[in-house]
């Protein structure tokens, strides 16, 4: 690798809220078709990818001997895998297979090129905010640049779709209408900035578990996202608050009944609208202004394990390199 080559990449990836989530029927492969409006929020994870050891000076051809080392810090407990099960590592491995990096047989050479991938978590885990998907997207973007793999955004999105339904959205960020299992996305026109209070619960809900409960206690709906899309087009926070909709909320509340009281507490605190985010159990409340969001967050502090204020949309993955 020549002088001035990039050896460190940092990518900040935002989590998301589903402003609208409609669940259609179950497909033959067991997945549900959905219609969803997704928007990034300003709660970020950070992926740091850096070349180490021989990797810093190695010729690009030596990348096929590359090894990967992974570490995590931040707001984590035992629920975030620190091994190959982590979605950031699965994304890295998928890119390695696609671009030929690290595909040579393992040697005992002490001086092999190493890529160190470090994840700092802030997005709540198994909370319906696409944290794992954001990390997968961040890893794909960071390593594609670090290894000069030169996949374009379309190719990255295709790879992303194999890793999880929300990963293609996380590659692009912003606001999108998602259909199919969620992997087909189209950017949506939005105006304005929205202020949120995010109510985080230590309990987690797995997405498959929530869909199973949905099949038991609810059923396919034909609610359309038009009111949400119209509110976003005009930047009307009050209309957006009234239009927020999530078909999975009934299932999340079925599994964690006290979510209903917490949602009510958000409305009592003055929210323009409140709902379970994605498959939950995070609850999000829309506030009219930043001041309202701060006041509501203070009032709701004792109702949740962690309360944050955030704004949306939060753009897409942001990359810094040296
Ligand atoms: P979605 O909103 O996309 O349904 P989620 O926010 O509910 O996802 P995640 O935070 O992505 O859920 O975590 C789901 C599970 O994935 C966790 O329980 C965890 O075991 C596993 N996981 C793998 N990689 C990660 C990661 N990088 N961050 C968080 N969880 C991860």
JSON list of N, CA and C in Angstrom, two decimals, residues 7 9 13 26 37 68 84 93 108 125 133 139 153 160 163-164 226 252 263 266 268 281:
[
{"chain": "A", "resi": 7, "resn": "UNK", "atom": "N", "xyz": [-5.76, 4.23, 6.52]},
{"chain": "A", "resi": 7, "resn": "UNK", "atom": "CA", "xyz": [-5.56, 3.11, 7.45]},
{"chain": "A", "resi": 7, "resn": "UNK", "atom": "C", "xyz": [-6.61, 3.07, 8.56]},
{"chain": "A", "resi": 9, "resn": "UNK", "atom": "N", "xyz": [-10.80, 4.10, 9.40]},
{"chain": "A", "resi": 9, "resn": "UNK", "atom": "CA", "xyz": [-12.10, 4.62, 8.97]},
{"chain": "A", "resi": 9, "resn": "UNK", "atom": "C", "xyz": [-13.03, 4.59, 10.18]},
{"chain": "A", "resi": 13, "resn": "UNK", "atom": "N", "xyz": [-23.22, 5.45, 12.60]},
{"chain": "A", "resi": 13, "resn": "UNK", "atom": "CA", "xyz": [-24.45, 4.97, 11.97]},
{"chain": "A", "resi": 13, "resn": "UNK", "atom": "C", "xyz": [-25.64, 5.22, 12.90]},
{"chain": "A", "resi": 26, "resn": "UNK", "atom": "N", "xyz": [-48.38, -13.47, 5.54]},
{"chain": "A", "resi": 26, "resn": "UNK", "atom": "CA", "xyz": [-47.17, -14.29, 5.67]},
{"chain": "A", "resi": 26, "resn": "UNK", "atom": "C", "xyz": [-46.86, -14.87, 4.30]},
{"chain": "A", "resi": 37, "resn": "UNK", "atom": "N", "xyz": [-42.62, 3.04, 6.84]},
{"chain": "A", "resi": 37, "resn": "UNK", "atom": "CA", "xyz": [-41.90, 4.30, 6.64]},
{"chain": "A", "resi": 37, "resn": "UNK", "atom": "C", "xyz": [-40.85, 4.38, 7.74]},
{"chain": "A", "resi": 68, "resn": "UNK", "atom": "N", "xyz": [-9.30, -10.85, 10.78]},
{"chain": "A", "resi": 68, "resn": "UNK", "atom": "CA", "xyz": [-10.22, -9.86, 11.33]},
{"chain": "A", "resi": 68, "resn": "UNK", "atom": "C", "xyz": [-10.25, -10.03, 12.85]},
{"chain": "A", "resi": 84, "resn": "UNK", "atom": "N", "xyz": [-18.28, -14.07, 16.00]},
{"chain": "A", "resi": 84, "resn": "UNK", "atom": "CA", "xyz": [-18.73, -14.07, 14.61]},
{"chain": "A", "resi": 84, "resn": "UNK", "atom": "C", "xyz": [-20.23, -13.92, 14.44]},
{"chain": "A", "resi": 93, "resn": "UNK", "atom": "N", "xyz": [-17.54, -10.48, 7.09]},
{"chain": "A", "resi": 93, "resn": "UNK", "atom": "CA", "xyz": [-17.26, -11.77, 6.43]},
{"chain": "A", "resi": 93, "resn": "UNK", "atom": "C", "xyz": [-17.92, -11.84, 5.04]},
{"chain": "A", "resi": 108, "resn": "UNK", "atom": "N", "xyz": [0.37, -19.72, 10.17]},
{"chain": "A", "resi": 108, "resn": "UNK", "atom": "CA", "xyz": [0.78, -19.44, 11.55]},
{"chain": "A", "resi": 108, "resn": "UNK", "atom": "C", "xyz": [1.73, -18.25, 11.61]},
{"chain": "A", "resi": 125, "resn": "UNK", "atom": "N", "xyz": [-30.25, -2.31, 22.44]},
{"chain": "A", "resi": 125, "resn": "UNK", "atom": "CA", "xyz": [-30.15, -3.64, 21.81]},
{"chain": "A", "resi": 125, "resn": "UNK", "atom": "C", "xyz": [-31.49, -4.38, 21.86]},
{"chain": "A", "resi": 133, "resn": "UNK", "atom": "N", "xyz": [-28.56, -3.94, 12.59]},
{"chain": "A", "resi": 133, "resn": "UNK", "atom": "CA", "xyz": [-28.57, -3.65, 11.15]},
{"chain": "A", "resi": 133, "resn": "UNK", "atom": "C", "xyz": [-27.71, -2.43, 10.85]},
{"chain": "A", "resi": 139, "resn": "UNK", "atom": "N", "xyz": [-20.25, -1.45, 9.07]},
{"chain": "A", "resi": 139, "resn": "UNK", "atom": "CA", "xyz": [-19.09, -2.30, 8.78]},
{"chain": "A", "resi": 139, "resn": "UNK", "atom": "C", "xyz": [-18.90, -2.43, 7.26]},
{"chain": "A", "resi": 153, "resn": "UNK", "atom": "N", "xyz": [-22.78, 1.68, -4.22]},
{"chain": "A", "resi": 153, "resn": "UNK", "atom": "CA", "xyz": [-23.86, 1.64, -3.22]},
{"chain": "A", "resi": 153, "resn": "UNK", "atom": "C", "xyz": [-24.89, 0.55, -3.54]},
{"chain": "A", "resi": 160, "resn": "UNK", "atom": "N", "xyz": [-26.20, -6.13, 1.60]},
{"chain": "A", "resi": 160, "resn": "UNK", "atom": "CA", "xyz": [-26.89, -5.77, 2.84]},
{"chain": "A", "resi": 160, "resn": "UNK", "atom": "C", "xyz": [-28.20, -6.54, 2.99]},
{"chain": "A", "resi": 163, "resn": "UNK", "atom": "N", "xyz": [-28.10, -9.80, 4.68]},
{"chain": "A", "resi": 163, "resn": "UNK", "atom": "CA", "xyz": [-27.74, -9.80, 6.11]},
{"chain": "A", "resi": 163, "resn": "UNK", "atom": "C", "xyz": [-28.93, -9.51, 7.02]},
{"chain": "A", "resi": 164, "resn": "UNK", "atom": "N", "xyz": [-29.95, -8.83, 6.51]},
{"chain": "A", "resi": 164, "resn": "UNK", "atom": "CA", "xyz": [-31.11, -8.52, 7.34]},
{"chain": "A", "resi": 164, "resn": "UNK", "atom": "C", "xyz": [-32.01, -7.51, 6.66]},
{"chain": "A", "resi": 226, "resn": "UNK", "atom": "N", "xyz": [-50.41, 6.59, 3.91]},
{"chain": "A", "resi": 226, "resn": "UNK", "atom": "CA", "xyz": [-50.62, 7.90, 3.25]},
{"chain": "A", "resi": 226, "resn": "UNK", "atom": "C", "xyz": [-50.57, 9.09, 4.21]},
{"chain": "A", "resi": 252, "resn": "UNK", "atom": "N", "xyz": [-46.40, -6.58, 20.65]},
{"chain": "A", "resi": 252, "resn": "UNK", "atom": "CA", "xyz": [-45.38, -6.20, 21.65]},
{"chain": "A", "resi": 252, "resn": "UNK", "atom": "C", "xyz": [-46.05, -6.01, 23.01]},
{"chain": "A", "resi": 263, "resn": "UNK", "atom": "N", "xyz": [-46.83, 3.86, 27.38]},
{"chain": "A", "resi": 263, "resn": "UNK", "atom": "CA", "xyz": [-47.24, 4.64, 26.21]},
{"chain": "A", "resi": 263, "resn": "UNK", "atom": "C", "xyz": [-48.22, 5.72, 26.65]},
{"chain": "A", "resi": 266, "resn": "UNK", "atom": "N", "xyz": [-46.58, 8.64, 28.20]},
{"chain": "A", "resi": 266, "resn": "UNK", "atom": "CA", "xyz": [-46.01, 9.56, 27.21]},
{"chain": "A", "resi": 266, "resn": "UNK", "atom": "C", "xyz": [-47.07, 10.53, 26.70]},
{"chain": "A", "resi": 268, "resn": "UNK", "atom": "N", "xyz": [-49.81, 11.37, 28.31]},
{"chain": "A", "resi": 268, "resn": "UNK", "atom": "CA", "xyz": [-50.16, 12.25, 29.43]},
{"chain": "A", "resi": 268, "resn": "UNK", "atom": "C", "xyz": [-49.11, 13.34, 29.63]},
{"chain": "A", "resi": 281, "resn": "UNK", "atom": "N", "xyz": [-39.01, -3.41, 22.47]},
{"chain": "A", "resi": 281, "resn": "UNK", "atom": "CA", "xyz": [-39.96, -2.68, 23.32]},
{"chain": "A", "resi": 281, "resn": "UNK", "atom": "C", "xyz": [-39.69, -1.20, 23.49]}
]
